[in-house]
């Protein structure tokens, strides 16, 4: 830990709920959970129908483990109830609406009461503080503003913490760089791949990304790896921490990482009860440490209480460290719907990121192309990856071989590697698309 980081972590005033014991936290969870399931049953027809069909009643929730008796909620439920069918309060009590982009179907719409917004801001503030951000700091917020929860969620949290917020939103990278140089922010909030875009554009302009005023980065909204953390921390000379969340459960700030340990995001369990289930057999609730699909139940939400929401995010629960009562989540290896099945082998883009970034000649800019060449029954994957600026084409060819071998060894599948020129692949503006599926449909 650098001296600066140590100073930043000792002066923080934590919320009382951050420091309570596990027993006290679980007692709080149980009473909040009992309230939430009854509240959802009484106010949202979908929950009443689902509970009745499953033969469970809110009164059946006597201890935390009874939650497993209750039915799951999925994105499909939110889509079917589009737009406001799952709201538990009348519209005039809904203070704000957000929605997913709806690129893969109907948008999912979420709502917040005034109290929900205050709780959300408090949890984002808590996450930012855990990651080293302090009252009075200038915070450059490069998460997209609008219906996406990232921009406004992070904004409200930074304001609640007492920061000076610079609401730049995503995109307009040149302008971002000018403002970073002129306003001298202490912290930046962005997706990891967008921060990479900013660093890359700085280098192109002849600016050393390590020379800016930025000391902290709070990154999330997409999977990223320890190797990417190392890449960003060294290129930008800052401390990078994770922030996790999803709109159906709240938005950013469901979990946040502590800068002093950098060992995964602590789930704020005074507001959310996490579970890990077997993604292939959801009736099986797995123990701490076991990998599976993350499921959340909200404990305090008013406008959109959410019961056992299947996130599709694959991870595991780990014991709390910097905030001992709150369990951490391991890095998200991927989403079950982002899993590539290549000739029977399952793989995620984050595995390729992990391997590629260990090869010094290769840059973090890559994409995965899936094809099924004519006359072939087998799918093919090509990793298109940029070589580093300083590496020759010959040097890159050798690195390509290494990447191919390492993927074969660690992932177990054969693929093609195509090393391309620096700057030739599309740059991220927010959540980066890594997979380009060009296989014939059907
Ligand atoms: O991405 C909320 C958010 C905004 C989180 C800004 C952090 C920072 P959605 O658009 O609903 O909400 O997407 C949620 O993004 O289920 C994960 O698959 C992924 N995701 C979010 N945070 C992380 C993270 C926002 N830290 C979906 N690591 C989630 C890995 C993440 N994946």
Tab-separated table of C-alpha atoms and ligand atoms in Angstrom:
chain	number	residue	atom	x	y	z
A	1	UNK	CA	0.000	0.000	0.000
A	2	UNK	CA	1.353	3.436	-0.904
A	3	UNK	CA	1.457	6.140	1.743
A	4	UNK	CA	-1.307	8.000	-0.060
A	5	UNK	CA	-3.629	4.995	-0.030
A	6	UNK	CA	-2.974	4.387	3.640
A	7	UNK	CA	-3.856	7.989	4.437
A	8	UNK	CA	-7.012	7.761	2.382
A	9	UNK	CA	-8.275	4.688	4.191
A	10	UNK	CA	-7.672	5.667	7.768
A	11	UNK	CA	-9.584	8.954	7.730
A	12	UNK	CA	-12.900	7.546	6.510
A	13	UNK	CA	-16.020	7.702	8.661
A	14	UNK	CA	-17.972	4.539	7.911
A	15	UNK	CA	-21.734	3.949	8.030
A	16	UNK	CA	-22.745	2.099	11.178
A	17	UNK	CA	-23.986	-0.811	9.037
A	18	UNK	CA	-20.491	-1.211	7.586
A	19	UNK	CA	-19.056	-2.090	10.967
A	20	UNK	CA	-21.771	-4.216	12.616
A	21	UNK	CA	-21.213	-7.888	13.392
A	22	UNK	CA	-22.354	-10.670	11.063
A	23	UNK	CA	-24.966	-11.760	13.631
A	24	UNK	CA	-26.400	-8.279	13.869
A	25	UNK	CA	-26.373	-7.973	10.085
A	26	UNK	CA	-28.203	-11.283	9.626
A	27	UNK	CA	-30.846	-10.278	12.176
A	28	UNK	CA	-31.362	-7.068	10.216
A	29	UNK	CA	-31.521	-9.038	6.956
A	30	UNK	CA	-34.173	-11.379	8.337
A	31	UNK	CA	-36.491	-8.631	9.514
A	32	UNK	CA	-36.036	-6.671	6.281
A	33	UNK	CA	-36.532	-9.803	4.199
A	34	UNK	CA	-39.743	-10.711	6.004
A	35	UNK	CA	-41.015	-7.212	5.369
A	36	UNK	CA	-39.961	-7.262	1.680
A	37	UNK	CA	-41.588	-10.567	0.735
A	38	UNK	CA	-44.859	-9.550	2.428
A	39	UNK	CA	-44.693	-6.105	0.818
A	40	UNK	CA	-44.056	-7.617	-2.661
A	41	UNK	CA	-46.840	-10.202	-2.206
A	42	UNK	CA	-49.365	-7.565	-1.146
A	43	UNK	CA	-48.502	-4.993	-3.780
A	44	UNK	CA	-47.269	-6.703	-6.954
A	45	UNK	CA	-49.623	-9.097	-8.749
A	46	UNK	CA	-46.777	-11.015	-10.379
A	47	UNK	CA	-45.302	-11.897	-6.990
A	48	UNK	CA	-48.670	-12.890	-5.576
A	49	UNK	CA	-49.287	-15.150	-8.577
A	50	UNK	CA	-45.807	-16.682	-8.457
A	51	UNK	CA	-45.822	-17.281	-4.697
A	52	UNK	CA	-49.311	-18.811	-4.880
A	53	UNK	CA	-48.292	-21.080	-7.754
A	54	UNK	CA	-45.219	-22.201	-5.809
A	55	UNK	CA	-47.357	-22.785	-2.707
A	56	UNK	CA	-45.362	-20.390	-0.514
A	57	UNK	CA	-46.596	-17.549	1.607
A	58	UNK	CA	-44.619	-14.657	3.144
A	59	UNK	CA	-45.369	-16.176	6.581
A	60	UNK	CA	-43.212	-19.179	5.569
A	61	UNK	CA	-40.096	-17.027	5.797
A	62	UNK	CA	-38.997	-17.707	9.371
A	63	UNK	CA	-35.254	-17.844	8.863
A	64	UNK	CA	-32.886	-16.660	6.143
A	65	UNK	CA	-32.554	-20.102	4.568
A	66	UNK	CA	-36.344	-20.144	3.959
A	67	UNK	CA	-35.715	-17.705	1.108
A	68	UNK	CA	-34.820	-20.739	-1.036
A	69	UNK	CA	-38.509	-21.753	-0.992
A	70	UNK	CA	-39.499	-18.642	-2.926
A	71	UNK	CA	-39.619	-18.461	-6.726
A	72	UNK	CA	-37.015	-16.642	-8.820
A	73	UNK	CA	-37.563	-13.445	-10.761
A	74	UNK	CA	-35.998	-13.073	-14.208
A	75	UNK	CA	-35.458	-10.381	-16.808
A	76	UNK	CA	-38.266	-12.071	-18.735
A	77	UNK	CA	-40.686	-11.262	-15.873
A	78	UNK	CA	-39.742	-7.595	-16.077
A	79	UNK	CA	-40.199	-7.676	-19.850
A	80	UNK	CA	-43.611	-9.305	-19.592
A	81	UNK	CA	-44.709	-6.689	-17.070
A	82	UNK	CA	-43.387	-3.853	-19.271
A	83	UNK	CA	-43.400	-1.013	-18.488
A	84	UNK	CA	-44.661	-0.552	-14.920
A	85	UNK	CA	-46.359	-3.829	-13.969
A	86	UNK	CA	-43.833	-4.687	-11.267
A	87	UNK	CA	-43.959	-1.333	-9.513
A	88	UNK	CA	-45.181	-1.620	-5.932
A	89	UNK	CA	-46.157	2.031	-5.485
A	90	UNK	CA	-48.545	4.317	-7.385
A	91	UNK	CA	-46.921	6.247	-10.216
A	92	UNK	CA	-47.013	9.566	-8.347
A	93	UNK	CA	-44.668	8.055	-5.748
A	94	UNK	CA	-42.115	7.063	-8.394
A	95	UNK	CA	-39.455	9.766	-8.394
A	96	UNK	CA	-37.334	8.408	-11.239
A	97	UNK	CA	-37.313	5.786	-13.969
A	98	UNK	CA	-34.337	4.077	-15.601
A	99	UNK	CA	-34.299	1.400	-18.280
A	100	UNK	CA	-31.971	-0.996	-20.001
A	101	UNK	CA	-31.203	-0.272	-23.636
A	102	UNK	CA	-33.404	-3.070	-24.882
A	103	UNK	CA	-30.985	-4.064	-27.643
A	104	UNK	CA	-31.686	-7.725	-27.023
A	105	UNK	CA	-35.446	-7.382	-26.687
A	106	UNK	CA	-37.909	-5.154	-24.883
A	107	UNK	CA	-36.318	-2.692	-22.475
A	108	UNK	CA	-36.567	-3.514	-18.792
A	109	UNK	CA	-37.896	-0.583	-16.836
A	110	UNK	CA	-37.060	0.139	-13.203
A	111	UNK	CA	-38.372	2.789	-10.803
A	112	UNK	CA	-37.309	4.476	-7.570
A	113	UNK	CA	-39.156	6.330	-4.819
A	114	UNK	CA	-37.464	9.308	-3.175
A	115	UNK	CA	-36.302	7.003	-0.399
A	116	UNK	CA	-34.945	4.484	-2.921
A	117	UNK	CA	-32.930	7.277	-4.544
A	118	UNK	CA	-31.552	8.333	-1.156
A	119	UNK	CA	-30.586	4.725	-0.285
A	120	UNK	CA	-28.973	4.280	-3.708
A	121	UNK	CA	-26.934	7.476	-3.335
A	122	UNK	CA	-25.863	6.354	0.145
A	123	UNK	CA	-24.645	2.997	-1.172
A	124	UNK	CA	-22.775	4.514	-4.107
A	125	UNK	CA	-21.210	7.003	-1.670
A	126	UNK	CA	-20.234	4.055	0.547
A	127	UNK	CA	-18.710	2.242	-2.434
A	128	UNK	CA	-16.760	5.286	-3.619
A	129	UNK	CA	-15.472	5.928	-0.113
A	130	UNK	CA	-14.370	2.304	0.189
A	131	UNK	CA	-12.458	2.778	-3.070
A	132	UNK	CA	-10.539	5.773	-1.720
A	133	UNK	CA	-12.730	8.702	-2.787
A	134	UNK	CA	-13.214	11.347	-0.089
A	135	UNK	CA	-15.490	14.357	0.518
A	136	UNK	CA	-14.092	17.420	-1.195
A	137	UNK	CA	-12.438	15.487	-4.011
A	138	UNK	CA	-13.195	16.309	-7.632
A	139	UNK	CA	-14.813	13.361	-9.381
A	140	UNK	CA	-14.855	13.027	-13.184
A	141	UNK	CA	-17.922	10.921	-13.979
A	142	UNK	CA	-17.571	9.269	-17.381
A	143	UNK	CA	-20.409	6.763	-16.967
A	144	UNK	CA	-23.169	7.397	-19.503
A	145	UNK	CA	-26.005	9.657	-18.322
A	146	UNK	CA	-29.588	8.947	-19.298
A	147	UNK	CA	-31.717	5.854	-18.882
A	148	UNK	CA	-28.586	3.775	-18.082
A	149	UNK	CA	-28.161	3.732	-14.294
A	150	UNK	CA	-24.380	4.309	-14.408
A	151	UNK	CA	-24.207	8.070	-14.959
A	152	UNK	CA	-26.918	9.385	-12.664
A	153	UNK	CA	-26.350	6.663	-10.073
A	154	UNK	CA	-22.655	7.421	-9.735
A	155	UNK	CA	-23.382	11.156	-9.876
A	156	UNK	CA	-25.833	11.114	-6.971
A	157	UNK	CA	-23.476	8.945	-4.922
A	158	UNK	CA	-20.494	11.232	-5.450
A	159	UNK	CA	-22.640	14.232	-4.517
A	160	UNK	CA	-23.932	12.463	-1.411
A	161	UNK	CA	-20.346	11.769	-0.382
A	162	UNK	CA	-19.607	15.479	-0.628
A	163	UNK	CA	-17.508	15.503	-3.797
A	164	UNK	CA	-17.383	18.043	-6.589
A	165	UNK	CA	-18.892	16.151	-9.520
A	166	UNK	CA	-17.921	16.727	-13.139
A	167	UNK	CA	-20.815	15.166	-15.095
A	168	UNK	CA	-19.081	14.604	-18.436
A	169	UNK	CA	-20.882	11.298	-19.289
A	170	UNK	CA	-19.365	8.818	-21.768
A	171	UNK	CA	-17.880	9.602	-25.176
A	172	UNK	CA	-16.228	12.746	-26.572
A	173	UNK	CA	-12.868	11.379	-25.543
A	174	UNK	CA	-10.841	14.436	-26.646
A	175	UNK	CA	-13.005	16.634	-24.447
A	176	UNK	CA	-12.628	14.222	-21.522
A	177	UNK	CA	-8.869	14.596	-21.803
A	178	UNK	CA	-9.029	18.397	-21.906
A	179	UNK	CA	-11.211	18.463	-18.801
A	180	UNK	CA	-8.984	16.003	-16.949
A	181	UNK	CA	-6.030	18.259	-17.680
A	182	UNK	CA	-7.805	21.526	-16.875
A	183	UNK	CA	-10.026	20.573	-13.904
A	184	UNK	CA	-7.503	18.195	-12.332
A	185	UNK	CA	-9.956	15.628	-10.884
A	186	UNK	CA	-8.810	13.267	-8.108
A	187	UNK	CA	-10.989	10.364	-9.193
A	188	UNK	CA	-12.561	9.012	-12.359
A	189	UNK	CA	-15.641	6.839	-12.681
A	190	UNK	CA	-15.876	4.846	-15.925
A	191	UNK	CA	-16.066	1.398	-17.400
A	192	UNK	CA	-12.603	-0.217	-17.412
A	193	UNK	CA	-12.520	-0.379	-21.213
A	194	UNK	CA	-13.530	3.266	-21.522
A	195	UNK	CA	-10.728	4.282	-19.170
A	196	UNK	CA	-8.441	2.310	-21.446
A	197	UNK	CA	-9.779	4.306	-24.410
A	198	UNK	CA	-9.015	7.548	-22.564
A	199	UNK	CA	-5.473	6.425	-21.675
A	200	UNK	CA	-4.884	5.323	-25.244
A	201	UNK	CA	-6.116	8.641	-26.670
A	202	UNK	CA	-3.852	10.521	-24.219
A	203	UNK	CA	-0.814	8.637	-25.498
A	204	UNK	CA	-1.807	9.500	-29.078
A	205	UNK	CA	-1.905	13.175	-28.102
A	206	UNK	CA	1.541	12.925	-26.553
A	207	UNK	CA	0.207	13.134	-22.989
A	208	UNK	CA	1.600	10.675	-20.449
A	209	UNK	CA	-1.498	9.085	-18.804
A	210	UNK	CA	0.567	8.559	-15.647
A	211	UNK	CA	1.059	12.311	-15.286
A	212	UNK	CA	-2.557	13.373	-14.670
A	213	UNK	CA	-4.047	14.427	-11.323
A	214	UNK	CA	-6.104	11.194	-11.142
A	215	UNK	CA	-5.408	9.066	-8.068
A	216	UNK	CA	-8.452	6.778	-7.966
A	217	UNK	CA	-10.589	5.019	-10.551
A	218	UNK	CA	-13.853	3.284	-9.686
A	219	UNK	CA	-14.633	0.910	-12.505
A	220	UNK	CA	-17.509	-1.378	-13.337
A	221	UNK	CA	-20.513	-2.140	-15.535
A	222	UNK	CA	-18.602	-4.864	-17.396
A	223	UNK	CA	-16.353	-7.792	-16.491
A	224	UNK	CA	-12.649	-7.005	-16.046
A	225	UNK	CA	-9.651	-8.897	-14.763
A	226	UNK	CA	-6.720	-8.456	-12.353
A	227	UNK	CA	-4.513	-8.151	-15.450
A	228	UNK	CA	-6.625	-5.224	-16.672
A	229	UNK	CA	-6.376	-3.635	-13.203
A	230	UNK	CA	-2.600	-3.910	-13.411
A	231	UNK	CA	-2.583	-2.449	-16.929
A	232	UNK	CA	-4.698	0.562	-15.928
A	233	UNK	CA	-2.959	1.181	-12.610
A	234	UNK	CA	0.488	1.197	-14.166
A	235	UNK	CA	-0.376	3.185	-17.284
A	236	UNK	CA	-2.377	5.764	-15.352
A	237	UNK	CA	-0.559	5.751	-12.029
A	238	UNK	CA	-3.698	5.399	-9.921
A	239	UNK	CA	-5.556	2.908	-7.739
A	240	UNK	CA	-8.356	1.114	-9.576
A	241	UNK	CA	-11.241	-0.502	-7.678
A	242	UNK	CA	-14.326	-2.380	-8.733
A	243	UNK	CA	-17.935	-1.278	-8.393
A	244	UNK	CA	-20.742	-3.679	-9.230
A	245	UNK	CA	-24.447	-3.365	-9.761
A	246	UNK	CA	-27.330	-3.914	-12.094
A	247	UNK	CA	-30.387	-1.849	-12.858
A	248	UNK	CA	-32.939	-4.521	-11.908
A	249	UNK	CA	-31.490	-4.653	-8.388
A	250	UNK	CA	-30.638	-0.920	-8.075
A	251	UNK	CA	-27.796	0.231	-10.332
A	252	UNK	CA	-24.112	0.778	-9.465
A	253	UNK	CA	-23.285	0.379	-5.777
A	254	UNK	CA	-24.846	-2.997	-4.995
A	255	UNK	CA	-21.248	-3.890	-4.127
A	256	UNK	CA	-17.999	-1.950	-3.920
A	257	UNK	CA	-14.331	-2.736	-3.434
A	258	UNK	CA	-12.044	-1.447	-0.682
A	259	UNK	CA	-8.839	0.214	-1.850
A	260	UNK	CA	-6.792	-1.103	1.074
A	261	UNK	CA	-7.430	-4.750	0.178
A	262	UNK	CA	-8.441	-4.703	-3.521
A	263	UNK	CA	-9.789	-8.189	-3.139
A	264	UNK	CA	-13.252	-8.028	-4.672
A	265	UNK	CA	-16.387	-6.002	-4.070
A	266	UNK	CA	-18.177	-6.166	-0.733
A	267	UNK	CA	-21.892	-6.704	-1.259
A	268	UNK	CA	-23.790	-4.209	0.877
A	269	UNK	CA	-25.749	-6.879	2.668
A	270	UNK	CA	-27.796	-4.511	4.797
A	271	UNK	CA	-29.700	-3.754	1.550
A	272	UNK	CA	-29.336	-6.927	-0.538
A	273	UNK	CA	-29.358	-10.615	0.325
A	274	UNK	CA	-27.148	-12.539	-2.144
A	275	UNK	CA	-27.326	-16.229	-2.998
A	276	UNK	CA	-25.348	-18.392	-5.398
A	277	UNK	CA	-27.247	-21.036	-7.312
A	278	UNK	CA	-26.300	-23.716	-9.770
A	279	UNK	CA	-27.056	-22.032	-13.125
A	280	UNK	CA	-28.028	-25.374	-14.661
A	281	UNK	CA	-30.101	-26.592	-11.730
A	282	UNK	CA	-31.439	-23.484	-9.989
A	283	UNK	CA	-33.066	-25.511	-7.213
A	284	UNK	CA	-29.562	-26.019	-5.794
A	285	UNK	CA	-28.359	-23.184	-3.572
A	286	UNK	CA	-24.578	-23.378	-3.318
A	287	UNK	CA	-22.383	-22.637	-0.329
A	288	UNK	CA	-19.932	-19.766	0.072
A	289	UNK	CA	-16.868	-20.209	-2.105
A	290	UNK	CA	-18.672	-22.307	-4.711
A	291	UNK	CA	-18.954	-20.825	-8.205
A	292	UNK	CA	-22.403	-20.323	-9.696
A	293	UNK	CA	-24.993	-17.717	-10.658
A	294	UNK	CA	-25.523	-14.713	-8.428
A	295	UNK	CA	-29.079	-14.086	-7.203
A	296	UNK	CA	-30.239	-11.012	-5.277
A	297	UNK	CA	-33.191	-10.109	-3.112
A	298	UNK	CA	-33.633	-6.450	-2.241
A	299	UNK	CA	-34.217	-5.718	1.439
A	300	UNK	CA	-35.242	-2.056	1.476
A	301	UNK	CA	-36.555	-1.126	-1.967
A	302	UNK	CA	-39.985	0.484	-2.194
A	303	UNK	CA	-40.793	1.115	-5.876
A	304	UNK	CA	-39.432	-2.162	-7.243
A	305	UNK	CA	-38.890	-4.817	-4.601
A	306	UNK	CA	-37.044	-7.658	-6.281
A	307	UNK	CA	-37.199	-11.237	-5.008
A	308	UNK	CA	-34.477	-13.736	-5.943
A	309	UNK	CA	-33.473	-11.977	-9.147
A	310	UNK	CA	-31.334	-14.204	-11.380
A	311	UNK	CA	-28.495	-11.925	-12.528
A	312	UNK	CA	-26.890	-14.470	-14.915
A	313	UNK	CA	-23.561	-13.208	-13.518
A	314	UNK	CA	-21.200	-16.024	-12.642
A	315	UNK	CA	-19.123	-15.628	-9.498
A	316	UNK	CA	-18.842	-16.876	-5.914
A	317	UNK	CA	-19.329	-15.476	-2.427
A	318	UNK	CA	-16.281	-14.950	-0.246
A	319	UNK	CA	-15.961	-13.891	3.409
A	320	UNK	CA	-15.788	-10.171	4.173
A	321	UNK	CA	-12.359	-8.636	4.747
A	322	UNK	CA	-12.193	-4.825	4.920
A	323	UNK	CA	-15.891	-4.862	5.916
A	324	UNK	CA	-16.002	-8.190	7.785
A	325	UNK	CA	-19.791	-8.597	8.040
A	326	UNK	CA	-20.402	-8.040	4.329
A	327	UNK	CA	-19.462	-10.898	2.033
A	328	UNK	CA	-17.407	-10.192	-1.061
A	329	UNK	CA	-18.063	-11.396	-4.547
A	330	UNK	CA	-15.266	-12.933	-6.577
A	331	UNK	CA	-14.556	-11.390	-9.945
A	332	UNK	CA	-17.370	-12.001	-12.383
A	333	UNK	CA	-15.997	-14.526	-14.829
A	334	UNK	CA	-18.775	-13.695	-17.256
A	335	UNK	CA	-22.504	-13.827	-17.788
A	336	UNK	CA	-24.130	-17.145	-18.530
A	337	UNK	CA	-25.539	-15.590	-21.724
A	338	UNK	CA	-22.081	-14.366	-22.824
A	339	UNK	CA	-20.587	-17.812	-22.623
A	340	UNK	CA	-19.061	-19.021	-25.874
A	341	UNK	CA	-19.381	-22.738	-26.466
A	342	UNK	CA	-16.605	-23.624	-28.852
A	343	UNK	CA	-16.579	-27.230	-29.899
A	344	UNK	CA	-17.890	-28.273	-26.539
A	345	UNK	CA	-15.583	-26.045	-24.476
A	346	UNK	CA	-17.106	-23.163	-22.500
A	347	UNK	CA	-15.196	-19.920	-22.526
A	348	UNK	CA	-15.605	-16.268	-21.574
A	349	UNK	CA	-13.933	-13.155	-23.003
A	350	UNK	CA	-12.397	-12.423	-19.585
A	351	UNK	CA	-10.318	-15.618	-19.857
A	352	UNK	CA	-8.831	-14.342	-23.107
A	353	UNK	CA	-8.180	-10.932	-21.490
A	354	UNK	CA	-6.365	-12.607	-18.615
A	355	UNK	CA	-4.113	-14.633	-20.918
A	356	UNK	CA	-3.476	-11.932	-23.541
A	357	UNK	CA	-2.455	-9.307	-20.988
A	358	UNK	CA	0.268	-11.569	-19.667
A	359	UNK	CA	1.970	-11.412	-23.053
A	360	UNK	CA	3.943	-8.144	-23.140
A	361	UNK	CA	3.811	-7.710	-26.931
A	362	UNK	CA	0.001	-7.702	-26.986
A	363	UNK	CA	-2.320	-4.832	-26.062
A	364	UNK	CA	-5.600	-5.061	-24.108
A	365	UNK	CA	-7.526	-4.194	-27.284
A	366	UNK	CA	-9.066	-7.369	-28.622
A	367	UNK	CA	-12.269	-8.844	-29.937
A	368	UNK	CA	-13.506	-12.352	-30.504
A	369	UNK	CA	-15.000	-13.332	-33.827
A	370	UNK	CA	-17.081	-16.467	-34.126
A	371	UNK	CA	-17.585	-17.943	-37.573
A	372	UNK	CA	-18.634	-21.183	-39.190
A	373	UNK	CA	-16.714	-21.379	-42.456
A	374	UNK	CA	-18.631	-22.791	-45.441
A	375	UNK	CA	-18.586	-26.522	-45.598
A	376	UNK	CA	-17.524	-26.796	-41.926
A	377	UNK	CA	-19.731	-28.110	-39.197
A	378	UNK	CA	-17.466	-26.725	-36.497
A	379	UNK	CA	-17.404	-23.177	-35.188
A	380	UNK	CA	-14.187	-21.197	-35.308
A	381	UNK	CA	-13.006	-18.431	-33.050
A	382	UNK	CA	-10.520	-15.808	-34.123
A	383	UNK	CA	-8.951	-13.560	-31.513
A	384	UNK	CA	-8.266	-10.224	-33.197
A	385	UNK	CA	-5.817	-8.352	-31.014
A	386	UNK	CA	-3.730	-5.227	-31.461
A	387	UNK	CA	0.008	-5.413	-30.966
A	388	UNK	CA	1.580	-2.822	-28.686
A	389	UNK	CA	2.882	0.328	-30.408
A	390	UNK	CA	6.458	-0.539	-29.597
A	391	UNK	CA	6.338	-4.042	-31.081
A	392	UNK	CA	7.294	-4.943	-34.651
A	393	UNK	CA	5.086	-7.039	-36.912
A	394	UNK	CA	7.573	-9.936	-36.576
A	395	UNK	CA	7.616	-9.651	-32.806
A	396	UNK	CA	3.829	-9.707	-32.820
A	397	UNK	CA	3.716	-12.867	-34.945
A	398	UNK	CA	5.676	-14.745	-32.290
A	399	UNK	CA	3.374	-13.363	-29.602
A	400	UNK	CA	0.358	-14.572	-31.568
A	401	UNK	CA	1.715	-18.130	-31.414
A	402	UNK	CA	2.197	-17.844	-27.665
A	403	UNK	CA	-1.373	-16.579	-27.213
A	404	UNK	CA	-2.730	-19.434	-29.309
A	405	UNK	CA	-0.806	-22.010	-27.250
A	406	UNK	CA	-1.767	-20.446	-23.928
A	407	UNK	CA	-5.455	-20.450	-24.889
A	408	UNK	CA	-5.172	-24.099	-25.846
A	409	UNK	CA	-3.491	-24.925	-22.520
A	410	UNK	CA	-5.628	-22.829	-20.150
A	411	UNK	CA	-9.022	-22.821	-21.878
A	412	UNK	CA	-8.748	-26.064	-23.782
A	413	UNK	CA	-9.813	-24.910	-27.216
A	414	UNK	CA	-8.030	-24.199	-30.473
A	415	UNK	CA	-8.525	-20.844	-32.095
A	416	UNK	CA	-6.927	-18.555	-34.654
A	417	UNK	CA	-5.093	-15.397	-33.570
A	418	UNK	CA	-4.922	-12.399	-35.845
A	419	UNK	CA	-2.595	-9.655	-34.597
A	420	UNK	CA	-3.666	-6.317	-36.044
A	421	UNK	CA	-2.142	-2.831	-36.112
A	422	UNK	CA	-2.422	-0.530	-33.092
A	423	UNK	CA	-5.585	1.571	-33.253
A	424	UNK	CA	-7.376	-0.628	-35.788
A	425	UNK	CA	-10.043	-2.155	-33.523
A	426	UNK	CA	-13.131	-0.331	-32.325
A	427	UNK	CA	-12.632	1.526	-29.041
A	428	UNK	CA	-15.021	1.365	-26.097
A	429	UNK	CA	-17.371	4.225	-25.239
A	430	UNK	CA	-18.897	2.468	-22.245
A	431	UNK	CA	-19.674	-1.215	-22.092
A	432	UNK	CA	-17.439	-2.798	-24.695
A	433	UNK	CA	-18.683	-5.467	-27.059
A	434	UNK	CA	-16.044	-8.199	-27.181
A	435	UNK	CA	-17.904	-10.910	-29.085
A	436	UNK	CA	-18.754	-10.655	-32.765
A	437	UNK	CA	-20.867	-13.638	-33.670
A	438	UNK	CA	-20.881	-14.102	-37.420
A	439	UNK	CA	-22.157	-17.668	-37.421
A	440	UNK	CA	-25.156	-18.381	-39.651
A	441	UNK	CA	-28.349	-18.078	-37.625
A	442	UNK	CA	-30.554	-21.094	-36.973
B	1	LIG	O1	-24.026	-1.719	-15.471
B	1	LIG	C1	-24.760	-0.758	-13.386
B	1	LIG	C2	-23.394	-0.207	-13.155
B	1	LIG	C3	-23.061	1.030	-13.645
B	1	LIG	C4	-22.466	-0.916	-12.401
B	1	LIG	C5	-21.808	1.572	-13.408
B	1	LIG	C6	-21.215	-0.404	-12.137
B	1	LIG	C7	-20.890	0.835	-12.644
B	1	LIG	P1	-26.763	-2.722	-16.104
B	1	LIG	O2	-26.637	-1.900	-17.332
B	1	LIG	O3	-28.131	-3.169	-15.701
B	1	LIG	O4	-26.208	-1.963	-14.849
B	1	LIG	O5	-25.833	-3.988	-16.313
B	1	LIG	C8	-25.670	-4.907	-15.277
B	1	LIG	O6	-23.393	-5.403	-15.965
B	1	LIG	O7	-25.428	-7.917	-14.480
B	1	LIG	C9	-23.057	-7.491	-14.970
B	1	LIG	O8	-23.196	-8.450	-15.999
B	1	LIG	C10	-22.358	-6.268	-15.521
B	1	LIG	N1	-21.571	-5.611	-14.472
B	1	LIG	C11	-21.876	-4.529	-13.743
B	1	LIG	N2	-20.860	-4.223	-12.900
B	1	LIG	C12	-19.890	-5.151	-13.098
B	1	LIG	C13	-18.610	-5.396	-12.538
B	1	LIG	C14	-24.929	-1.517	-14.684
B	1	LIG	N3	-18.092	-4.610	-11.612
B	1	LIG	C15	-24.678	-5.976	-15.681
B	1	LIG	N4	-17.932	-6.480	-12.988
B	1	LIG	C16	-24.416	-6.945	-14.571
B	1	LIG	C17	-18.431	-7.287	-13.932
B	1	LIG	C18	-20.349	-6.047	-14.091
B	1	LIG	N5	-19.626	-7.099	-14.496
